[in-house]
mmCIF file of C-alpha atoms in Angstrom:
data_model
loop_
_atom_site.group_PDB
_atom_site.id
_atom_site.type_symbol
_atom_site.label_atom_id
_atom_site.label_comp_id
_atom_site.label_asym_id
_atom_site.label_seq_id
_atom_site.Cartn_x
_atom_site.Cartn_y
_atom_site.Cartn_z
ATOM 1 C CA MET A 1 14.432 25.917 37.880
ATOM 2 C CA TYR A 2 14.545 22.328 36.973
ATOM 3 C CA GLY A 3 11.738 21.472 35.771
ATOM 4 C CA LEU A 4 11.401 24.767 33.099
ATOM 5 C CA LEU A 5 14.404 24.047 32.478
ATOM 6 C CA ARG A 6 13.404 20.460 31.337
ATOM 7 C CA HIS A 7 9.697 21.858 29.370
ATOM 8 C CA LEU A 8 12.969 24.213 27.284
ATOM 9 C CA LEU A 9 13.838 20.911 26.800
ATOM 10 C CA SER A 10 11.254 19.392 25.471
ATOM 11 C CA ILE A 11 10.053 22.369 23.472
ATOM 12 C CA VAL A 12 13.584 22.282 21.886
ATOM 13 C CA LEU A 13 13.249 18.560 21.448
ATOM 14 C CA CYS A 14 10.626 18.555 20.529
ATOM 15 C CA ALA A 15 10.994 21.346 17.098
ATOM 16 C CA VAL A 16 14.665 19.264 16.387
ATOM 17 C CA ALA A 17 11.865 16.444 15.707
ATOM 18 C CA LEU A 18 9.791 19.077 13.149
ATOM 19 C CA ALA A 19 12.658 20.112 11.255
ATOM 20 C CA ALA A 20 13.927 16.952 10.233
ATOM 21 C CA PRO A 21 12.541 15.399 7.397
ATOM 22 C CA LEU A 22 9.519 12.935 6.944
ATOM 23 C CA GLN A 23 10.981 9.810 5.049
ATOM 24 C CA VAL A 24 7.717 9.055 2.922
ATOM 25 C CA VAL A 25 7.803 5.418 1.112
ATOM 26 C CA THR A 26 6.286 4.187 -2.144
ATOM 27 C CA GLU A 27 6.394 1.880 -4.592
ATOM 28 C CA ASN A 28 6.477 1.572 -8.202
ATOM 29 C CA TRP A 29 1.997 0.617 -8.509
ATOM 30 C CA ARG A 30 0.455 2.442 -10.909
ATOM 31 C CA PRO A 31 -1.789 4.631 -11.366
ATOM 32 C CA TYR A 32 -1.327 5.039 -7.471
ATOM 33 C CA ASN A 33 2.811 5.659 -8.280
ATOM 34 C CA TYR A 34 4.705 5.293 -9.916
ATOM 35 C CA GLU A 35 8.490 6.984 -11.048
ATOM 36 C CA GLU A 36 8.628 8.125 -14.700
ATOM 37 C CA ASN A 37 11.997 10.138 -16.254
ATOM 38 C CA GLY A 38 13.412 10.520 -12.075
ATOM 39 C CA VAL A 39 9.866 12.158 -11.119
ATOM 40 C CA VAL A 40 6.955 10.588 -8.489
ATOM 41 C CA LYS A 41 3.639 10.420 -9.929
ATOM 42 C CA GLY A 42 0.482 9.165 -9.765
ATOM 43 C CA GLN A 43 -2.738 10.682 -7.668
ATOM 44 C CA SER A 44 -2.678 9.768 -4.654
ATOM 45 C CA THR A 45 1.596 11.018 -4.414
ATOM 46 C CA ASP A 46 -0.537 14.443 -5.797
ATOM 47 C CA ILE A 47 -2.832 13.773 -2.513
ATOM 48 C CA VAL A 48 -0.056 13.143 -0.260
ATOM 49 C CA ARG A 49 1.966 16.458 -1.599
ATOM 50 C CA LEU A 50 -1.407 18.605 -0.862
ATOM 51 C CA VAL A 51 -1.561 16.732 2.253
ATOM 52 C CA LEU A 52 2.386 17.139 2.677
ATOM 53 C CA ASP A 53 2.644 20.903 1.763
ATOM 54 C CA ARG A 54 -0.856 22.079 3.775
ATOM 55 C CA SER A 55 1.149 20.114 6.853
ATOM 56 C CA GLY A 56 4.048 22.312 6.474
ATOM 57 C CA LEU A 57 6.394 19.596 7.533
ATOM 58 C CA PRO A 58 9.388 18.936 5.195
ATOM 59 C CA TYR A 59 9.639 15.535 3.459
ATOM 60 C CA THR A 60 11.421 13.408 1.147
ATOM 61 C CA ILE A 61 9.749 10.791 -1.265
ATOM 62 C CA ASP A 62 11.506 7.541 -2.484
ATOM 63 C CA VAL A 63 10.478 4.305 -4.911
ATOM 64 C CA LEU A 64 10.894 1.575 -2.951
ATOM 65 C CA PRO A 65 10.188 -2.254 -3.861
ATOM 66 C CA TRP A 66 7.130 -2.948 -1.366
ATOM 67 C CA ALA A 67 8.706 -5.264 1.346
ATOM 68 C CA ARG A 68 11.745 -2.516 1.732
ATOM 69 C CA ALA A 69 8.854 0.085 2.502
ATOM 70 C CA TYR A 70 6.930 -1.881 4.420
ATOM 71 C CA GLN A 71 9.367 -3.035 6.620
ATOM 72 C CA TYR A 72 10.285 0.984 7.465
ATOM 73 C CA ALA A 73 7.345 2.419 7.913
ATOM 74 C CA THR A 74 6.998 -1.071 10.780
ATOM 75 C CA THR A 75 9.783 -0.125 12.507
ATOM 76 C CA LYS A 76 11.141 3.383 12.456
ATOM 77 C CA PRO A 77 10.175 6.662 13.197
ATOM 78 C CA ASP A 78 8.971 9.861 11.197
ATOM 79 C CA VAL A 79 7.767 7.588 8.125
ATOM 80 C CA LEU A 80 4.628 8.268 6.094
ATOM 81 C CA ILE A 81 3.455 5.303 3.951
ATOM 82 C CA TYR A 82 0.919 5.226 0.336
ATOM 83 C CA THR A 83 -0.260 3.495 -1.086
ATOM 84 C CA ILE A 84 -1.320 1.624 1.814
ATOM 85 C CA ILE A 85 -4.316 -0.792 2.530
ATOM 86 C CA ARG A 86 -6.195 -1.237 5.201
ATOM 87 C CA ILE A 87 -7.112 -3.917 5.314
ATOM 88 C CA PRO A 88 -7.614 -6.540 9.309
ATOM 89 C CA PRO A 89 -3.568 -7.543 9.439
ATOM 90 C CA ARG A 90 -2.732 -4.203 9.296
ATOM 91 C CA GLU A 91 -4.188 -2.499 11.222
ATOM 92 C CA GLY A 92 -2.714 -2.304 14.012
ATOM 93 C CA LEU A 93 0.775 -1.773 12.849
ATOM 94 C CA PHE A 94 0.134 2.406 12.168
ATOM 95 C CA LYS A 95 -1.672 5.842 12.744
ATOM 96 C CA TRP A 96 -3.752 6.023 9.697
ATOM 97 C CA ILE A 97 -4.745 9.568 8.063
ATOM 98 C CA GLY A 98 -6.961 8.775 6.204
ATOM 99 C CA PRO A 99 -8.043 7.157 2.819
ATOM 100 C CA LEU A 100 -6.528 8.233 -0.822
ATOM 101 C CA GLY A 101 -9.741 6.809 -3.279
ATOM 102 C CA PRO A 102 -12.724 4.364 -3.515
ATOM 103 C CA SER A 103 -12.490 1.306 -1.971
ATOM 104 C CA GLY A 104 -11.334 -1.373 -4.536
ATOM 105 C CA THR A 105 -11.339 -5.374 -4.128
ATOM 106 C CA THR A 106 -8.206 -7.877 -4.770
ATOM 107 C CA SER A 107 -10.288 -10.793 -6.849
ATOM 108 C CA LEU A 108 -8.270 -14.666 -7.845
ATOM 109 C CA TYR A 109 -7.373 -14.881 -11.288
ATOM 110 C CA ARG A 110 -6.849 -17.903 -13.492
ATOM 111 C CA ARG A 111 -4.728 -17.657 -17.607
ATOM 112 C CA ARG A 112 -7.394 -17.604 -20.043
ATOM 113 C CA ASP A 113 -5.401 -21.077 -22.072
ATOM 114 C CA ASP A 114 -5.970 -22.948 -18.281
ATOM 115 C CA LYS A 115 -8.355 -25.712 -19.563
ATOM 116 C CA ALA A 116 -8.482 -26.964 -16.031
ATOM 117 C CA PRO A 117 -12.030 -26.927 -14.328
ATOM 118 C CA PRO A 118 -11.923 -23.097 -11.918
ATOM 119 C CA PRO A 119 -12.774 -23.199 -8.404
ATOM 120 C CA ARG A 120 -16.055 -22.901 -7.764
ATOM 121 C CA THR A 121 -15.455 -21.832 -4.128
ATOM 122 C CA LEU A 122 -13.032 -20.480 -1.531
ATOM 123 C CA ASP A 123 -12.721 -23.804 -0.507
ATOM 124 C CA GLU A 124 -11.618 -25.553 -3.857
ATOM 125 C CA ALA A 125 -9.175 -21.776 -4.836
ATOM 126 C CA LYS A 126 -7.495 -22.960 -1.006
ATOM 127 C CA GLN A 127 -6.326 -25.731 -3.548
ATOM 128 C CA LEU A 128 -4.639 -24.487 -6.260
ATOM 129 C CA ASP A 129 -1.348 -23.303 -5.860
ATOM 130 C CA VAL A 130 -1.709 -19.084 -6.204
ATOM 131 C CA VAL A 131 1.236 -16.153 -6.918
ATOM 132 C CA THR A 132 1.371 -12.542 -5.277
ATOM 133 C CA ASN A 133 4.529 -9.901 -4.155
ATOM 134 C CA ARG A 134 5.922 -10.410 -0.045
ATOM 135 C CA ASP A 135 4.816 -8.232 2.257
ATOM 136 C CA SER A 136 1.562 -6.927 -0.160
ATOM 137 C CA MET A 137 -1.591 -6.422 0.497
ATOM 138 C CA ASP A 138 -2.758 -9.593 -1.214
ATOM 139 C CA HIS A 139 0.276 -11.092 0.544
ATOM 140 C CA GLN A 140 -1.202 -10.640 3.714
ATOM 141 C CA MET A 141 -4.611 -11.249 3.173
ATOM 142 C CA LEU A 142 -4.012 -14.683 1.297
ATOM 143 C CA GLU A 143 -1.943 -15.205 4.623
ATOM 144 C CA HIS A 144 -4.983 -14.229 6.928
ATOM 145 C CA LEU A 145 -7.264 -16.520 4.630
ATOM 146 C CA HIS A 146 -5.795 -18.922 5.801
ATOM 147 C CA PHE A 147 -4.552 -20.363 1.775
ATOM 148 C CA PRO A 148 -1.502 -23.023 1.944
ATOM 149 C CA ASN A 149 -0.140 -22.870 -1.017
ATOM 150 C CA ILE A 150 1.401 -19.237 -1.319
ATOM 151 C CA THR A 151 4.450 -18.602 -3.978
ATOM 152 C CA VAL A 152 5.736 -15.376 -2.953
ATOM 153 C CA ALA A 153 8.117 -12.986 -5.490
ATOM 154 C CA PRO A 154 9.526 -9.360 -4.669
ATOM 155 C CA SER A 155 8.141 -7.107 -6.610
ATOM 156 C CA VAL A 156 4.581 -7.489 -8.925
ATOM 157 C CA GLU A 157 5.539 -7.297 -12.135
ATOM 158 C CA SER A 158 8.148 -10.217 -11.194
ATOM 159 C CA ALA A 159 4.234 -11.681 -10.092
ATOM 160 C CA ILE A 160 2.621 -11.497 -13.249
ATOM 161 C CA LYS A 161 5.578 -12.952 -15.083
ATOM 162 C CA MET A 162 5.207 -16.297 -12.974
ATOM 163 C CA PHE A 163 1.126 -16.540 -13.519
ATOM 164 C CA PHE A 164 1.861 -16.113 -17.514
ATOM 165 C CA ALA A 165 4.483 -18.874 -16.867
ATOM 166 C CA GLN A 166 2.510 -21.292 -15.857
ATOM 167 C CA ARG A 167 4.495 -21.351 -12.954
ATOM 168 C CA THR A 168 1.270 -20.993 -10.162
ATOM 169 C CA ARG A 169 -1.867 -21.414 -11.259
ATOM 170 C CA MET A 170 -3.748 -18.722 -9.917
ATOM 171 C CA ILE A 171 -2.860 -14.709 -9.099
ATOM 172 C CA ALA A 172 -3.551 -12.123 -6.651
ATOM 173 C CA VAL A 173 -4.362 -8.706 -8.466
ATOM 174 C CA ASP A 174 -6.642 -5.032 -7.496
ATOM 175 C CA ASP A 175 -9.352 -5.101 -10.307
ATOM 176 C CA ALA A 176 -9.099 -1.290 -10.555
ATOM 177 C CA VAL A 177 -5.270 -1.647 -11.145
ATOM 178 C CA LEU A 178 -5.490 -4.831 -12.967
ATOM 179 C CA GLY A 179 -4.697 -3.398 -17.215
ATOM 180 C CA SER A 180 -1.971 -1.760 -15.532
ATOM 181 C CA GLU A 181 0.213 -3.932 -13.334
ATOM 182 C CA PHE A 182 -0.291 -6.821 -16.245
ATOM 183 C CA GLU A 183 0.453 -4.323 -19.016
ATOM 184 C CA ALA A 184 3.629 -2.543 -17.840
ATOM 185 C CA ALA A 185 4.813 -5.510 -17.486
ATOM 186 C CA GLY A 186 4.460 -6.336 -20.906
ATOM 187 C CA PHE A 187 1.759 -8.206 -20.555
ATOM 188 C CA HIS A 188 -2.229 -7.768 -21.467
ATOM 189 C CA ALA A 189 -5.459 -8.062 -19.334
ATOM 190 C CA GLU A 190 -7.020 -10.070 -21.543
ATOM 191 C CA GLY A 191 -4.872 -13.653 -20.736
ATOM 192 C CA ALA A 192 -6.805 -13.508 -17.407
ATOM 193 C CA VAL A 193 -10.013 -14.560 -16.344
ATOM 194 C CA ALA A 194 -10.991 -13.945 -12.989
ATOM 195 C CA ILE A 195 -11.786 -16.285 -10.465
ATOM 196 C CA MET A 196 -14.340 -15.040 -7.492
ATOM 197 C CA PRO A 197 -13.605 -11.860 -5.157
ATOM 198 C CA LEU A 198 -11.433 -12.125 -2.430
ATOM 199 C CA PHE A 199 -11.124 -9.065 -0.383
ATOM 200 C CA LYS A 200 -11.729 -4.961 -0.246
ATOM 201 C CA THR A 201 -9.306 -2.354 -1.211
ATOM 202 C CA PRO A 202 -9.446 0.609 1.049
ATOM 203 C CA PRO A 203 -5.790 2.462 -0.533
ATOM 204 C CA TYR A 204 -5.250 4.487 2.451
ATOM 205 C CA LEU A 205 -1.892 7.046 3.279
ATOM 206 C CA ALA A 206 -0.505 5.347 6.773
ATOM 207 C CA VAL A 207 2.494 6.890 9.718
ATOM 208 C CA SER A 208 4.862 4.596 11.124
ATOM 209 C CA LYS A 209 3.771 3.794 14.881
ATOM 210 C CA GLN A 210 7.151 5.946 16.560
ATOM 211 C CA THR A 211 6.287 8.398 15.024
ATOM 212 C CA SER A 212 4.827 11.574 17.219
ATOM 213 C CA ASP A 213 1.511 12.041 17.651
ATOM 214 C CA GLU A 214 2.271 15.654 16.517
ATOM 215 C CA THR A 215 3.571 14.702 13.716
ATOM 216 C CA VAL A 216 1.231 12.649 13.050
ATOM 217 C CA ARG A 217 -1.700 15.848 14.281
ATOM 218 C CA ARG A 218 -0.401 17.629 11.274
ATOM 219 C CA ILE A 219 -1.285 15.310 8.512
ATOM 220 C CA ARG A 220 -4.683 14.368 9.970
ATOM 221 C CA ASP A 221 -5.077 17.972 9.759
ATOM 222 C CA ALA A 222 -4.186 18.945 7.344
ATOM 223 C CA TYR A 223 -5.494 16.528 5.275
ATOM 224 C CA GLU A 224 -8.711 17.276 7.031
ATOM 225 C CA ALA A 225 -8.594 20.744 6.524
ATOM 226 C CA LEU A 226 -8.468 19.201 2.657
ATOM 227 C CA VAL A 227 -11.458 17.254 2.038
ATOM 228 C CA ARG A 228 -13.122 19.601 3.520
ATOM 229 C CA GLU A 229 -12.475 22.021 1.014
ATOM 230 C CA GLY A 230 -13.616 19.469 -1.871
ATOM 231 C CA LYS A 231 -9.460 19.613 -2.975
ATOM 232 C CA ILE A 232 -9.819 15.454 -1.610
ATOM 233 C CA GLY A 233 -13.184 13.770 -2.083
ATOM 234 C CA ALA A 234 -15.212 12.161 0.692
ATOM 235 C CA PHE A 235 -13.951 8.836 0.345
ATOM 236 C CA GLU A 236 -15.202 7.069 2.958
#
């Protein structure tokens, strides 16, 4: 009898957990995800909605500063985060669902009006200061690659403004979104020149490690079913 009661209790607790809305967190990062007139949009957002609607799980989507979204996803259960780049420093921190698009590349850029000779090697680049936004893929990979002179901004927009205000010599940016990010910050992409590529940037959907295996299974099953049906691209 005691064993039966424990089993029934576990079923009830599981049902309650699944009934609570999944907290989906993201940031303003065009064209992947962004808020416009109170509506969360973007090519990654479209895929996330498809996946979660197919899973049958209730959810909410919040657009937050990246550092806060990242903190929620690394400390709380039932949190889904996107668009998050899958890089070595993050590998063991999340339960990864699947890619949201083709892999890009983050490169180092300098201002076009910078008259100093550009660095030719990674070691030379490490002698210069570089700006990035806090807890972003670029921030974590710059640390992973042992860049000693990193200036950390609270957002991508702030990092771009600091770069063009000549507070740093370089900025690390994903090549695929450089144009849209610079435009959103009030600058032209032509004002920057690529120095060298740094690392690949596969965009992913991930879930916090504290999230139950059953919830993760439902999200992963929904994602894989949509890939088989051709409604999500087979990006890898």
